[in-house]
């Protein structure tokens, strides 16, 4: 959304803080490659010289799209307080913030208000159904904690042990939470959920939480089928789309989920905002997630000295404090950029990069990729693996120090899932950077490579060459452990 789209003054310049990056030379699928910041950053190699940094940790935080940066830079001089200011910049900022909310709703294909005949009793009773709300939060983690705070007191929660901690930990509550075992196929996931929901006692309100794409294996989960199972048993469902939304179109309406949560920093908009979008009723009935200005409609003092507060009913109820208008604007800009690029083209290019990794390492028996549903399962650009004879921290450190490649190692904030995938294959303890193990366990860890709309072919091809060379020849440098991390030993 350009600033001019929200009635900016005619004098607003076409601000571009950074000259847009040119297309990557030699990229065979450049039509779907989006310019991102940091692509030309040079990093030092421990063996001498510099090389362009290959950022292959998109699953943690994706770089900012050039377009997002330019849109934020264009708006920044006109920043003002949102909702409560009378000045022109405040009114412009309020328009921009609410425009971002509409853009996100369109990006997620949120539902408009149903007619009386379209409401379904399986989703919380008959009668007229409200349209979806878009609430701006700080991240996926914040969004799911918000929803957890809004659950009815007697609500049961069903969640697979395979979830990221952001969608696994907010629901802790003893008997209220049913933790489902890691499935070995999409079909088993649906069957497991159906059985758990059918057997629940009492048969009151229930919520299912499921990821759209695993942050460990990249595998796509059967969201539509899980939603159908949840609704058939009178439960609601929230989709953790943190890893899905940057890679695939997410339609609340088509997937038939009740809520969806995602983070700006994984959607090429790392400016501190996230989204929770979906049904309004539980959110409206709950106490505000944060109490403060903006969430309150009126505050009065009674004769006994206590305060009476009337809270807002809409999204503002859970957006206390000064809204992060820059973060919201950045998310909206990213949504528009991805939609215009076309998810079909982005996904096709990403699938080619996945094949490049798999084909390039197919004849390296020391490399084993991790998977729940099988190597051929559909996935986004996230692959995790272990290398025989290597501690993962040591391997990741060598990729960075000797090849300028940034990946992730460890348990990826998904400890139960990694234990399920690696339970029979622990890494050798005592090596450089060996991770801290749980009580009674040997160390477990893995390496994750992840990429997306801004990843040039060269980065992925360099990664494949580096893995092959490290497995064949070993590291060219010595490494030591510092504060639990494996780092190059520069003491000599």
Coordinates of C-alpha atoms in Angstrom, one line a residue:
X1 CA 0.0 0.0 0.0
X2 CA 1.6 3.2 -1.0
X3 CA 1.4 6.2 1.3
X4 CA -0.6 8.1 -1.3
X5 CA -3.3 5.4 -1.0
X6 CA -4.1 6.8 2.4
X7 CA -4.5 10.4 1.5
X8 CA -0.9 11.5 2.0
X9 CA -0.1 15.1 1.1
X10 CA 0.7 15.8 -2.5
X11 CA 4.2 16.7 -1.4
X12 CA 5.1 13.2 -0.2
X13 CA 8.2 12.1 -2.2
X14 CA 8.6 8.7 -3.8
X15 CA 11.0 7.7 -1.0
X16 CA 13.4 4.8 -1.7
X17 CA 16.0 4.5 1.0
X18 CA 17.9 1.8 -0.9
X19 CA 18.1 1.4 -4.6
X20 CA 16.2 -1.8 -5.6
X21 CA 18.5 -4.7 -6.1
X22 CA 18.8 -5.9 -9.7
X23 CA 17.7 -9.3 -10.8
X24 CA 20.2 -12.0 -9.8
X25 CA 22.5 -12.8 -12.7
X26 CA 22.3 -16.3 -13.8
X27 CA 19.2 -17.2 -11.8
X28 CA 17.3 -19.6 -13.9
X29 CA 13.9 -18.8 -12.3
X30 CA 14.4 -15.1 -11.8
X31 CA 10.7 -14.3 -12.7
X32 CA 9.7 -15.5 -9.2
X33 CA 12.8 -14.2 -7.3
X34 CA 11.9 -11.2 -5.2
X35 CA 14.6 -8.6 -4.2
X36 CA 15.4 -8.7 -0.5
X37 CA 17.8 -6.7 1.7
X38 CA 21.1 -8.2 2.6
X39 CA 21.6 -10.3 -0.5
X40 CA 24.9 -8.6 -1.3
X41 CA 26.3 -8.4 2.2
X42 CA 29.9 -9.7 2.3
X43 CA 31.0 -11.7 5.3
X44 CA 34.6 -12.8 6.2
X45 CA 35.8 -16.3 5.8
X46 CA 38.0 -17.8 8.5
X47 CA 40.3 -19.1 5.8
X48 CA 40.8 -15.6 4.4
X49 CA 38.9 -13.1 2.2
X50 CA 35.2 -12.4 1.9
X51 CA 32.1 -13.9 0.2
X52 CA 28.5 -12.8 -0.2
X53 CA 26.5 -14.1 2.7
X54 CA 24.1 -17.0 1.8
X55 CA 21.2 -16.5 4.1
X56 CA 19.6 -20.0 4.4
X57 CA 17.7 -19.6 7.7
X58 CA 14.5 -18.1 6.4
X59 CA 12.4 -20.4 8.7
X60 CA 13.8 -18.4 11.7
X61 CA 13.5 -14.9 10.2
X62 CA 13.3 -14.0 6.5
X63 CA 15.1 -10.9 5.2
X64 CA 13.0 -7.8 4.5
X65 CA 11.7 -7.5 1.0
X66 CA 13.1 -4.5 -0.8
X67 CA 9.5 -3.4 -1.5
X68 CA 8.7 -3.6 2.2
X69 CA 11.7 -1.5 3.1
X70 CA 10.9 1.1 0.5
X71 CA 7.2 1.3 1.6
X72 CA 8.3 1.7 5.2
X73 CA 10.9 4.4 4.3
X74 CA 8.3 6.3 2.3
X75 CA 5.9 6.4 5.2
X76 CA 8.4 7.0 8.0
X77 CA 8.5 10.9 7.8
X78 CA 4.7 10.9 8.2
X79 CA 4.6 8.7 11.3
X80 CA 2.1 9.7 13.9
X81 CA 0.0 8.2 16.7
X82 CA -2.8 5.9 15.7
X83 CA -6.5 6.3 16.6
X84 CA -6.4 9.1 19.1
X85 CA -4.6 12.0 17.5
X86 CA -6.3 15.0 15.9
X87 CA -3.3 16.1 13.7
X88 CA -3.0 15.3 10.0
X89 CA -0.1 12.8 10.5
X90 CA -2.1 11.0 13.2
X91 CA -5.1 10.8 10.9
X92 CA -2.9 9.6 8.0
X93 CA -1.3 7.0 10.3
X94 CA -4.7 5.8 11.5
X95 CA -5.9 5.4 7.9
X96 CA -2.7 3.5 7.1
X97 CA -3.1 1.2 10.1
X98 CA -6.7 0.3 9.3
X99 CA -5.9 -0.1 5.6
X100 CA -3.2 -2.6 6.6
X101 CA -5.9 -4.5 8.5
X102 CA -8.1 -4.7 5.4
X103 CA -5.1 -5.8 3.3
X104 CA -4.3 -8.6 5.7
X105 CA -8.0 -9.7 5.7
X106 CA -7.9 -9.9 1.9
X107 CA -4.6 -11.7 1.9
X108 CA -6.0 -14.4 4.2
X109 CA -9.4 -14.5 2.4
X110 CA -11.2 -13.8 5.7
X111 CA -14.9 -14.4 5.9
X112 CA -17.6 -11.7 5.7
X113 CA -20.6 -11.9 7.9
X114 CA -22.7 -15.0 7.1
X115 CA -26.4 -15.0 6.3
X116 CA -28.5 -16.8 8.9
X117 CA -28.7 -19.9 6.7
X118 CA -24.9 -20.2 6.4
X119 CA -24.0 -20.5 10.1
X120 CA -23.0 -24.0 11.2
X121 CA -23.8 -25.4 14.6
X122 CA -20.5 -27.4 14.5
X123 CA -18.6 -24.1 14.8
X124 CA -20.2 -22.9 18.0
X125 CA -23.9 -22.7 17.6
X126 CA -26.4 -21.6 15.0
X127 CA -27.7 -18.1 14.3
X128 CA -26.0 -15.2 12.5
X129 CA -22.2 -15.5 12.2
X130 CA -20.0 -12.5 12.6
X131 CA -17.2 -11.7 10.1
X132 CA -13.6 -12.4 11.0
X133 CA -11.5 -9.9 13.0
X134 CA -7.8 -9.1 12.2
X135 CA -5.9 -8.3 15.4
X136 CA -2.3 -7.0 15.1
X137 CA 0.0 -8.6 17.7
X138 CA 3.8 -8.9 18.0
X139 CA 4.3 -12.4 16.5
X140 CA 2.8 -15.8 16.1
X141 CA 3.8 -16.6 19.7
X142 CA 2.0 -13.5 20.9
X143 CA -1.1 -14.3 18.8
X144 CA -1.5 -17.8 20.2
X145 CA -0.9 -16.6 23.8
X146 CA -3.6 -14.1 23.1
X147 CA -6.0 -16.8 21.9
X148 CA -5.1 -19.0 24.9
X149 CA -6.0 -16.2 27.3
X150 CA -9.4 -15.9 25.5
X151 CA -10.5 -19.5 25.7
X152 CA -13.6 -20.4 27.8
X153 CA -12.8 -21.7 31.2
X154 CA -14.0 -25.2 30.3
X155 CA -12.3 -25.4 26.9
X156 CA -10.3 -28.5 26.1
X157 CA -7.2 -28.1 23.8
X158 CA -5.9 -30.7 21.4
X159 CA -2.4 -30.3 20.0
X160 CA 0.1 -32.5 18.3
X161 CA 3.5 -32.9 20.0
X162 CA 5.0 -32.0 16.6
X163 CA 4.2 -28.3 17.0
X164 CA 6.6 -25.4 17.4
X165 CA 6.8 -24.2 21.0
X166 CA 4.8 -21.1 20.0
X167 CA 1.8 -23.3 19.3
X168 CA 2.6 -26.0 21.9
X169 CA 3.3 -24.1 25.1
X170 CA 0.5 -21.5 25.4
X171 CA -2.1 -24.2 26.2
X172 CA -0.4 -25.8 29.2
X173 CA -3.0 -26.5 31.8
X174 CA -2.9 -30.1 33.0
X175 CA -6.1 -32.1 32.2
X176 CA -7.4 -29.4 29.9
X177 CA -4.7 -30.2 27.3
X178 CA -4.5 -33.4 25.2
X179 CA -1.1 -33.9 23.6
X180 CA -1.3 -36.1 20.5
X181 CA 1.5 -38.3 19.4
X182 CA 3.5 -37.5 16.2
X183 CA 1.7 -39.1 13.3
X184 CA 3.6 -40.9 10.5
X185 CA 1.2 -39.8 7.7
X186 CA -1.4 -37.1 7.1
X187 CA -4.1 -39.7 7.3
X188 CA -3.0 -40.9 10.7
X189 CA -3.0 -37.3 11.9
X190 CA -6.7 -36.9 11.0
X191 CA -7.6 -40.3 12.5
X192 CA -5.8 -39.5 15.7
X193 CA -7.6 -36.2 16.1
X194 CA -11.0 -37.7 15.3
X195 CA -10.5 -40.4 18.0
X196 CA -9.3 -37.9 20.6
X197 CA -12.2 -35.5 20.0
X198 CA -14.8 -38.3 20.0
X199 CA -13.5 -39.6 23.3
X200 CA -13.3 -36.3 25.1
X201 CA -15.3 -35.9 28.3
X202 CA -17.1 -33.7 29.0
X203 CA -18.2 -32.9 25.5
X204 CA -17.9 -29.1 25.9
X205 CA -16.0 -26.4 24.0
X206 CA -12.7 -27.6 22.4
X207 CA -9.9 -26.1 20.4
X208 CA -7.5 -27.8 18.0
X209 CA -4.1 -26.2 17.3
X210 CA -2.2 -27.3 14.2
X211 CA 0.7 -26.1 12.1
X212 CA 0.3 -25.5 8.4
X213 CA 3.9 -26.4 7.5
X214 CA 6.4 -27.8 9.9
X215 CA 9.3 -25.6 10.9
X216 CA 11.5 -28.7 11.2
X217 CA 10.7 -30.8 8.1
X218 CA 8.8 -28.3 6.0
X219 CA 6.0 -30.8 5.4
X220 CA 2.5 -29.6 4.7
X221 CA -0.1 -30.7 7.1
X222 CA -3.7 -31.7 6.1
X223 CA -5.2 -28.5 7.5
X224 CA -8.5 -28.7 5.6
X225 CA -9.1 -32.3 6.7
X226 CA -8.2 -31.6 10.3
X227 CA -10.6 -28.6 10.3
X228 CA -13.4 -30.8 9.0
X229 CA -12.7 -33.3 11.7
X230 CA -12.6 -30.6 14.4
X231 CA -15.9 -29.1 13.2
X232 CA -17.6 -32.5 12.9
X233 CA -17.0 -33.0 16.6
X234 CA -18.0 -29.5 17.7
X235 CA -14.5 -28.1 18.1
X236 CA -12.8 -25.1 16.7
X237 CA -9.3 -24.9 15.1
X238 CA -6.5 -22.4 15.0
X239 CA -3.9 -22.6 12.3
X240 CA -0.2 -21.7 13.0
X241 CA 0.7 -20.3 9.6
X242 CA 4.1 -18.9 10.5
X243 CA 5.8 -21.2 8.1
X244 CA 3.0 -21.6 5.6
X245 CA 2.0 -18.0 4.9
X246 CA 5.4 -17.0 3.4
X247 CA 5.2 -19.9 0.9
X248 CA 1.6 -20.8 0.1
X249 CA -1.7 -18.9 -0.3
X250 CA -3.6 -19.2 3.0
X251 CA -7.4 -18.9 2.7
X252 CA -9.3 -18.9 6.0
X253 CA -12.4 -19.5 4.0
X254 CA -11.1 -22.4 1.9
X255 CA -9.3 -24.2 4.7
X256 CA -12.3 -23.5 7.0
X257 CA -10.2 -22.7 10.0
X258 CA -11.5 -20.6 12.8
X259 CA -8.3 -18.6 13.4
X260 CA -5.0 -18.2 11.7
X261 CA -1.8 -16.8 13.3
X262 CA 1.5 -15.7 11.6
X263 CA 4.5 -13.4 12.1
X264 CA 5.7 -10.5 10.0
X265 CA 9.4 -11.4 10.5
X266 CA 8.8 -14.7 8.6
X267 CA 6.8 -12.9 5.9
X268 CA 9.7 -10.7 4.8
X269 CA 8.4 -7.9 7.1
X270 CA 10.7 -7.9 10.2
X271 CA 9.3 -4.9 12.0
X272 CA 7.8 -6.4 15.2
X273 CA 4.2 -7.3 14.2
X274 CA 2.2 -10.4 13.9
X275 CA -1.5 -11.3 13.2
X276 CA -4.3 -13.2 14.8
X277 CA -7.3 -13.3 12.4
X278 CA -10.6 -15.2 12.8
X279 CA -13.7 -15.5 14.9
X280 CA -14.6 -12.5 17.1
X281 CA -16.9 -14.1 19.7
X282 CA -14.3 -15.6 22.1
X283 CA -12.0 -12.6 21.8
X284 CA -14.9 -10.2 22.5
X285 CA -16.0 -12.1 25.6
X286 CA -12.5 -12.4 27.1
X287 CA -10.8 -9.9 29.3
X288 CA -8.3 -7.8 27.2
X289 CA -5.0 -9.5 26.6
X290 CA -3.3 -6.3 27.8
X291 CA -5.1 -3.7 29.9
X292 CA -4.4 -0.1 28.9
X293 CA -5.1 2.8 26.6
X294 CA -6.8 1.9 23.3
X295 CA -8.4 -1.2 24.7
X296 CA -10.7 0.8 26.9
X297 CA -13.8 2.6 25.7
X298 CA -14.5 4.5 29.0
X299 CA -13.0 4.5 32.5
X300 CA -14.8 6.0 35.5
X301 CA -14.2 6.1 39.2
X302 CA -16.9 4.9 41.5
X303 CA -17.7 6.4 44.9
X304 CA -15.9 3.5 46.6
X305 CA -12.7 4.4 44.7
X306 CA -12.7 1.4 42.3
X307 CA -12.6 1.8 38.6
X308 CA -15.4 0.9 36.2
X309 CA -14.1 0.1 32.7
X310 CA -15.9 -0.5 29.5
X311 CA -13.7 -2.3 26.9
X312 CA -13.9 -2.1 23.2
X313 CA -15.6 -5.0 21.4
X314 CA -13.6 -5.1 18.2
X315 CA -9.9 -5.7 17.5
X316 CA -8.9 -2.7 19.6
X317 CA -9.9 -4.7 22.7
X318 CA -6.6 -6.7 22.4
X319 CA -4.4 -4.0 20.9
X320 CA -3.7 -1.9 24.0
X321 CA -1.0 0.7 23.8
X322 CA 0.2 2.6 20.8
X323 CA -0.2 0.4 17.8
X324 CA 2.9 -0.6 15.8
X325 CA 1.7 1.1 12.6
X326 CA 5.1 0.6 10.8
X327 CA 4.9 -3.1 11.6
X328 CA 1.4 -3.4 10.4
X329 CA 2.2 -1.4 7.2
X330 CA 5.2 -3.6 6.6
X331 CA 3.1 -6.8 6.8
X332 CA 0.5 -5.3 4.4
X333 CA 3.2 -4.4 2.0
X334 CA 4.6 -8.0 2.1
X335 CA 1.1 -9.4 1.6
X336 CA 0.6 -7.4 -1.5
X337 CA 4.1 -8.2 -2.9
X338 CA 3.6 -11.9 -2.4
X339 CA 0.1 -11.9 -3.9
X340 CA 1.3 -9.9 -6.9
X341 CA 4.3 -12.3 -7.5
X342 CA 1.9 -15.2 -7.4
X343 CA 2.2 -18.1 -5.0
X344 CA 2.1 -20.7 -7.8
X345 CA 5.2 -19.2 -9.3
X346 CA 6.9 -18.8 -5.9
X347 CA 6.1 -22.4 -4.9
X348 CA 7.2 -23.8 -8.3
X349 CA 10.6 -22.1 -7.9
X350 CA 10.9 -23.2 -4.3
X351 CA 10.2 -26.8 -5.3
X352 CA 13.0 -26.7 -7.8
X353 CA 15.4 -25.5 -5.1
X354 CA 14.3 -28.4 -2.9
X355 CA 15.0 -30.8 -5.7
X356 CA 18.4 -29.2 -6.1
X357 CA 19.3 -29.9 -2.5
X358 CA 17.9 -33.5 -2.5
X359 CA 19.5 -34.4 -5.9
X360 CA 22.8 -32.8 -5.0
X361 CA 23.1 -34.8 -1.7
X362 CA 21.4 -38.0 -2.8
X363 CA 24.7 -39.9 -3.2
X364 CA 26.0 -38.7 0.2
X365 CA 25.0 -41.5 2.5
X366 CA 26.2 -39.6 5.6
X367 CA 23.4 -37.1 5.2
X368 CA 20.0 -38.1 6.4
X369 CA 17.0 -35.8 6.0
X370 CA 14.3 -35.8 8.7
X371 CA 10.7 -36.4 7.8
X372 CA 7.4 -37.5 9.4
X373 CA 5.4 -38.2 6.3
X374 CA 8.2 -39.5 4.0
X375 CA 10.7 -37.8 1.7
X376 CA 8.2 -37.3 -1.1
X377 CA 5.7 -35.5 1.1
X378 CA 4.8 -32.0 -0.2
X379 CA 6.7 -29.3 1.7
X380 CA 7.8 -25.7 1.8
X381 CA 11.5 -24.7 1.5
X382 CA 12.5 -26.1 4.9
X383 CA 14.8 -29.2 5.2
X384 CA 16.4 -30.6 8.4
X385 CA 19.1 -33.3 8.4
X386 CA 21.8 -34.9 10.4
X387 CA 25.3 -35.8 9.2
X388 CA 27.0 -39.0 10.4
X389 CA 30.2 -38.3 12.3
X390 CA 29.4 -34.6 12.9
X391 CA 27.8 -32.7 15.7
X392 CA 25.3 -30.3 14.1
X393 CA 26.7 -27.2 15.8
X394 CA 30.2 -28.1 14.5
X395 CA 28.8 -28.6 11.0
X396 CA 26.8 -25.4 11.0
X397 CA 29.8 -23.4 12.3
X398 CA 32.0 -24.8 9.5
X399 CA 29.3 -23.8 6.9
X400 CA 29.3 -20.3 8.2
X401 CA 33.0 -19.8 8.8
X402 CA 34.4 -21.5 5.7
X403 CA 31.7 -21.0 3.1
X404 CA 29.7 -17.9 4.3
X405 CA 26.5 -19.9 4.6
X406 CA 24.0 -19.2 7.5
X407 CA 21.8 -22.2 8.6
X408 CA 20.3 -23.2 11.9
X409 CA 21.3 -26.0 14.2
X410 CA 19.8 -27.4 17.4
X411 CA 16.2 -28.4 18.2
X412 CA 14.5 -25.5 16.5
X413 CA 12.1 -24.7 19.3
X414 CA 10.3 -28.0 18.6
X415 CA 12.0 -30.3 21.1
X416 CA 9.3 -33.0 21.3
X417 CA 9.3 -33.3 17.5
X418 CA 13.1 -33.5 17.3
X419 CA 13.1 -36.2 20.0
X420 CA 10.5 -38.2 18.0
X421 CA 12.6 -37.9 14.8
X422 CA 16.0 -38.4 16.4
X423 CA 15.2 -40.6 19.4
X424 CA 17.1 -43.5 18.0
X425 CA 19.9 -41.5 16.5
X426 CA 21.6 -39.3 19.1
X427 CA 24.6 -37.2 18.1
X428 CA 27.9 -38.2 19.7
X429 CA 28.3 -36.3 23.0
X430 CA 31.3 -34.2 23.9
X431 CA 32.0 -32.8 20.5
X432 CA 32.5 -29.1 19.8
X433 CA 29.3 -27.3 20.6
X434 CA 27.5 -30.5 21.7
X435 CA 24.0 -29.4 22.9
X436 CA 22.8 -29.6 26.5
X437 CA 20.8 -32.8 26.9
X438 CA 17.6 -33.3 28.9
X439 CA 18.1 -35.3 32.1
X440 CA 18.8 -38.9 31.3
X441 CA 19.3 -38.3 27.5
X442 CA 22.2 -38.1 25.2
X443 CA 22.5 -34.9 23.1
X444 CA 20.1 -34.5 20.2
X445 CA 20.4 -31.9 17.5
X446 CA 20.1 -31.4 13.8
X447 CA 20.8 -28.9 11.0
X448 CA 18.1 -26.9 9.2
X449 CA 18.4 -25.2 5.8
X450 CA 15.5 -23.0 4.7
X451 CA 14.9 -20.6 1.9
X452 CA 12.2 -18.6 0.2
X453 CA 11.2 -15.9 -2.3
X454 CA 14.5 -14.1 -2.0
X455 CA 16.9 -17.0 -2.3
X456 CA 19.1 -17.0 -5.5
X457 CA 20.1 -20.3 -7.0
X458 CA 23.8 -19.7 -6.2
X459 CA 23.1 -19.8 -2.5
X460 CA 21.5 -23.2 -2.7
X461 CA 24.1 -24.6 -5.1
X462 CA 26.9 -23.3 -2.8
X463 CA 25.3 -25.0 0.1
X464 CA 25.2 -28.4 -1.7
X465 CA 28.9 -28.1 -2.7
X466 CA 29.8 -27.1 0.9
X467 CA 28.0 -30.1 2.4
X468 CA 29.6 -32.5 0.0
X469 CA 33.1 -31.1 0.7
X470 CA 32.7 -31.1 4.4
X471 CA 31.5 -34.7 4.5
X472 CA 34.3 -35.7 2.1
X473 CA 37.2 -33.7 3.4
X474 CA 36.3 -32.5 6.8
X475 CA 36.6 -29.0 8.2
X476 CA 39.7 -26.9 7.1
X477 CA 39.8 -25.1 10.5
X478 CA 39.8 -26.0 14.2
X479 CA 36.8 -25.1 16.3
X480 CA 36.1 -24.8 20.0
X481 CA 33.1 -24.3 22.3
X482 CA 32.3 -20.9 23.6
X483 CA 29.1 -20.3 25.6
X484 CA 27.7 -23.5 24.3
X485 CA 28.3 -22.6 20.7
X486 CA 30.9 -24.1 18.3
X487 CA 33.0 -21.3 16.9
X488 CA 36.3 -21.1 14.9
X489 CA 39.4 -21.3 17.2
X490 CA 41.3 -18.1 16.5
X491 CA 43.6 -18.4 19.5
X492 CA 46.5 -20.0 17.5

